[in-house]
XYZ file of C-alpha atoms in Angstrom:
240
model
C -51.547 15.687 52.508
C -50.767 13.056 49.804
C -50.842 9.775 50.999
C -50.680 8.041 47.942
C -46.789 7.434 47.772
C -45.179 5.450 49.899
C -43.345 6.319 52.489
C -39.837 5.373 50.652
C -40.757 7.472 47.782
C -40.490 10.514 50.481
C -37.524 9.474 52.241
C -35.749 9.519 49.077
C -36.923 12.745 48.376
C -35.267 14.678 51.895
C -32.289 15.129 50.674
C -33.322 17.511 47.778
C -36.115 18.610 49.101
C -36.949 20.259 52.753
C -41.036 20.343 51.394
C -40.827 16.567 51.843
C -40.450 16.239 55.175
C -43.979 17.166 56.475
C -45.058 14.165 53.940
C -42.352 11.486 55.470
C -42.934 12.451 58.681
C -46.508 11.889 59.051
C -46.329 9.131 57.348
C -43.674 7.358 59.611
C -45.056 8.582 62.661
C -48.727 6.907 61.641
C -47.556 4.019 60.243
C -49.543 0.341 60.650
C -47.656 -2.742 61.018
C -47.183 -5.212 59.288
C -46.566 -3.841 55.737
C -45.503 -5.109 52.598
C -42.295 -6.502 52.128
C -41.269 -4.887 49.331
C -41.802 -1.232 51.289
C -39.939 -2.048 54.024
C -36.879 -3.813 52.245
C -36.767 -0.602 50.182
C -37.297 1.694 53.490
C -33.882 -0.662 55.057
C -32.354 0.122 51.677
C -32.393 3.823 51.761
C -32.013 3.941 55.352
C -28.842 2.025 55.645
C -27.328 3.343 52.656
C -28.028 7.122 54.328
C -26.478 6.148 57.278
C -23.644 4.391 55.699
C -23.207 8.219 53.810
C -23.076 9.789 57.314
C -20.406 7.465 58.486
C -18.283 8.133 54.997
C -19.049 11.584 55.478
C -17.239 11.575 59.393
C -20.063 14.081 60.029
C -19.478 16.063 63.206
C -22.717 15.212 65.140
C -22.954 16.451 68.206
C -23.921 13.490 70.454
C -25.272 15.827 73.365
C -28.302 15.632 75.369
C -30.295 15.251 72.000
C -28.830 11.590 71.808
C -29.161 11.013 75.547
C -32.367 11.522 74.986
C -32.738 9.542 72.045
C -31.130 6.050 73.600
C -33.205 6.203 76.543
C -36.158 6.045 74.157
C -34.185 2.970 72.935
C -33.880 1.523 76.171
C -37.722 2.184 76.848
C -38.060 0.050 73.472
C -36.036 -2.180 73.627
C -33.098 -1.631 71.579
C -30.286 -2.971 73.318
C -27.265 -3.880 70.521
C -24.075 -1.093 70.472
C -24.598 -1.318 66.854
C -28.198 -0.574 66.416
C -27.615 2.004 68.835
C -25.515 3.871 67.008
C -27.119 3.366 63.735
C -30.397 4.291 64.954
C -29.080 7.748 66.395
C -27.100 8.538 63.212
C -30.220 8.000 61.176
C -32.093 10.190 64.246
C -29.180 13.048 63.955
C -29.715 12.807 60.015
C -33.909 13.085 60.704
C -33.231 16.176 62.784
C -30.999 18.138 60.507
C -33.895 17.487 58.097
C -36.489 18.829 60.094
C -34.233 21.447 61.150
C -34.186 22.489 57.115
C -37.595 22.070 56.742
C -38.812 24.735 59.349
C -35.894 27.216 58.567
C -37.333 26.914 55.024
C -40.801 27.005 56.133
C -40.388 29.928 58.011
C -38.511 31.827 55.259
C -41.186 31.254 52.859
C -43.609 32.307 55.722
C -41.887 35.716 56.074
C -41.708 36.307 52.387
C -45.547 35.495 52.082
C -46.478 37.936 54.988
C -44.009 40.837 53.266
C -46.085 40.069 49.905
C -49.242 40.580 51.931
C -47.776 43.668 53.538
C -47.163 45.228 50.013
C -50.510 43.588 48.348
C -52.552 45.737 51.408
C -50.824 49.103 50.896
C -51.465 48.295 47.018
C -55.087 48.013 47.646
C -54.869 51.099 49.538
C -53.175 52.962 47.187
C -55.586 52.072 44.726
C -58.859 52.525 46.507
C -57.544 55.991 47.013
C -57.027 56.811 43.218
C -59.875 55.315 42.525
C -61.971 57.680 44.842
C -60.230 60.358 43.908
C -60.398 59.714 40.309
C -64.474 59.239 40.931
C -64.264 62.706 42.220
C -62.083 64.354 39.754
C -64.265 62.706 37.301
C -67.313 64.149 38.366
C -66.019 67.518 38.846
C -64.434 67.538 35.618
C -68.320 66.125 34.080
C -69.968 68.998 35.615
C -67.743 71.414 34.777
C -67.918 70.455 30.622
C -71.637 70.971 30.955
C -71.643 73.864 32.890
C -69.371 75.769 30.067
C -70.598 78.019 27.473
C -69.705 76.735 24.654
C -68.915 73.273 26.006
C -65.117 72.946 26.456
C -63.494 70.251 24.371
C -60.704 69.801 26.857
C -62.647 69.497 29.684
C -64.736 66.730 28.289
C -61.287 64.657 27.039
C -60.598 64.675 30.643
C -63.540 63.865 32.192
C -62.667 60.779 29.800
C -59.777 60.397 30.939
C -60.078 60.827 34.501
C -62.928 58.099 34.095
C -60.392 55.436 32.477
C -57.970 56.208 34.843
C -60.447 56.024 37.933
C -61.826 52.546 36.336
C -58.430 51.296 36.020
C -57.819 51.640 39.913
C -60.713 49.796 41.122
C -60.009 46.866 38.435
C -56.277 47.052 39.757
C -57.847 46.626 43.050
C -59.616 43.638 42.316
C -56.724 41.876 41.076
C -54.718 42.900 44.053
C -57.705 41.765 45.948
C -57.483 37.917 44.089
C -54.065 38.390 45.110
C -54.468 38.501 48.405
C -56.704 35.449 48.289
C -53.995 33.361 46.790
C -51.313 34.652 48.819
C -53.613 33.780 52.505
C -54.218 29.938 51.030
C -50.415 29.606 50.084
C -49.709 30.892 53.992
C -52.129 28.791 54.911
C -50.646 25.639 53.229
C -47.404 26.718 54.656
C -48.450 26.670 58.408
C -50.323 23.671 57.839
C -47.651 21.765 56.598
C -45.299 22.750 58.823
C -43.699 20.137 61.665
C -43.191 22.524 64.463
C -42.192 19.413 66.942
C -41.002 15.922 66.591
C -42.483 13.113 68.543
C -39.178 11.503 68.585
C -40.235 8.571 70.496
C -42.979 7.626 67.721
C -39.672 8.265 65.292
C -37.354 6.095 66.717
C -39.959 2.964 67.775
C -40.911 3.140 63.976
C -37.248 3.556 62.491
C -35.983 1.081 64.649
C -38.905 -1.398 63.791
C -38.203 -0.641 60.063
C -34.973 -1.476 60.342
C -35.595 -4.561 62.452
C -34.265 -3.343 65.402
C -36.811 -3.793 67.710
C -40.593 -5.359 67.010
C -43.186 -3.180 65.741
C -46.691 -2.419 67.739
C -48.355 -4.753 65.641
C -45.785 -7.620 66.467
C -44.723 -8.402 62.991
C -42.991 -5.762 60.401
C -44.011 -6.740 56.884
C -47.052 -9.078 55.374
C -46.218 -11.453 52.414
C -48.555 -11.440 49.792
C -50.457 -15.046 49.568
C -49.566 -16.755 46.857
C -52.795 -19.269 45.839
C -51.469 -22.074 44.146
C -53.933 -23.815 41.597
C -54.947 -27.227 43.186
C -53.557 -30.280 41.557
C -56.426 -32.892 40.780
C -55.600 -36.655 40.188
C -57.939 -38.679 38.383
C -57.550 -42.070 39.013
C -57.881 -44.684 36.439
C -60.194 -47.185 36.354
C -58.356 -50.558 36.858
C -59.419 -53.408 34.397
């Protein structure tokens, strides 16, 4: 997982892109207070601004038992204000549609990955078979050319041939074999990546501390960086 960009850079990215999620999520979810300032007035920025789309939007949310749930997290921490309230669970509502993407996708490209290893197997078996068959032919064909009186010319152009063709088979079955290889470590990205469940009380104690909503575990949300100011010196003069 990278964890060089911060975790701004991936929120911006959900909107385009359901293979960000895994990224922002972990991220969030693990997240240290305090951080710099900069991050988290940018992580405000985009947040507001996403729920400010939602409410411009008049999105049909469904504010069910999946918001129930989510303000008695914010009663557990601490988020009391109508206005936060509904902020935060917009911004929740907008995190699980996102998630919701992000495993539909994940799962797509999970089923079209196991159909190319379907295919890639009965490949391989396909060409294992011509390839022992062709081994065979071949060696039928070899022993009959020498066995001929005189030596047939036809028969030895297909003991050639039968050879090539034979050859080609198992080399077609080591690519399909390299294949496969890639194939299992993209599948095995895939399922690594994916979110299967939300911790949705980590979410909403770290949105709601990056939006200043309630205080963070580490009791203060951003660090400033220290600025060192260069030390005045005063020389005093020597009084004659």
């Amino acid at each position: 997982m990278d964890s060089k960009s911060p975790l701004s850079e991936d929120f911006a990215k959900l909107p385009d892109s359901s293979d960000a999620f895994p990224f922002f999520y972990r991220k969030l979810v693990s997240l240290r207070f305090p951080i710099e300032v900069a991050e988290i007035l940018e992580m405000r920025y985009l947040c507001q601004r996403a729920i400010d789309e939602c409410e411009r939007d008049d999105r049909d949310y469904e504010w069910g038992e999946f918001t129930a749930s989510r303000m008695a997290d914010m009663d557990h921490l601490g988020v009391q204000k109508p206005a936060h309230r509904e902020r935060l669970s917009r911004l929740l509502l907008l995190l699980r549609e996102y998630h919701s993407l992000h495993k539909m996708r994940s799962v797509e490209a999970e089923e079209t990955l196991r159909a190319s290893l379907t295919d890639n197997r009965f490949a391989q078996e396909r060409s294992r078979s011509y390839g022992k068959g062709g081994g065979i032919a071949t060696l039928i064909a070899a022993v009959s050319s020498v066995l001929l009186s005189p030596p047939a010319v036809l028969m030895q152009g297909l003991t050639v041939l039968l050879a090539y063709l034979s050859l080609d088979a198992f080399y077609s079955l080591s690519i399909l074999r390299r294949e496969e290889r890639r194939l299992n470590e993209q599948l095995s990205e895939i399922l690594r990546r994916r979110v299967r469940a939300i911790n949705w009380r980590a979410v909403v104690r770290q949105t709601g501390a990056l939006l200043g909503y309630t205080q963070p575990l580490g009791g203060e949300a951003f660090r400033l960086e220290q600025e060192h100011e260069p030390e005045d010196h005063f020389v005093e003069a020597d009084s004659r």
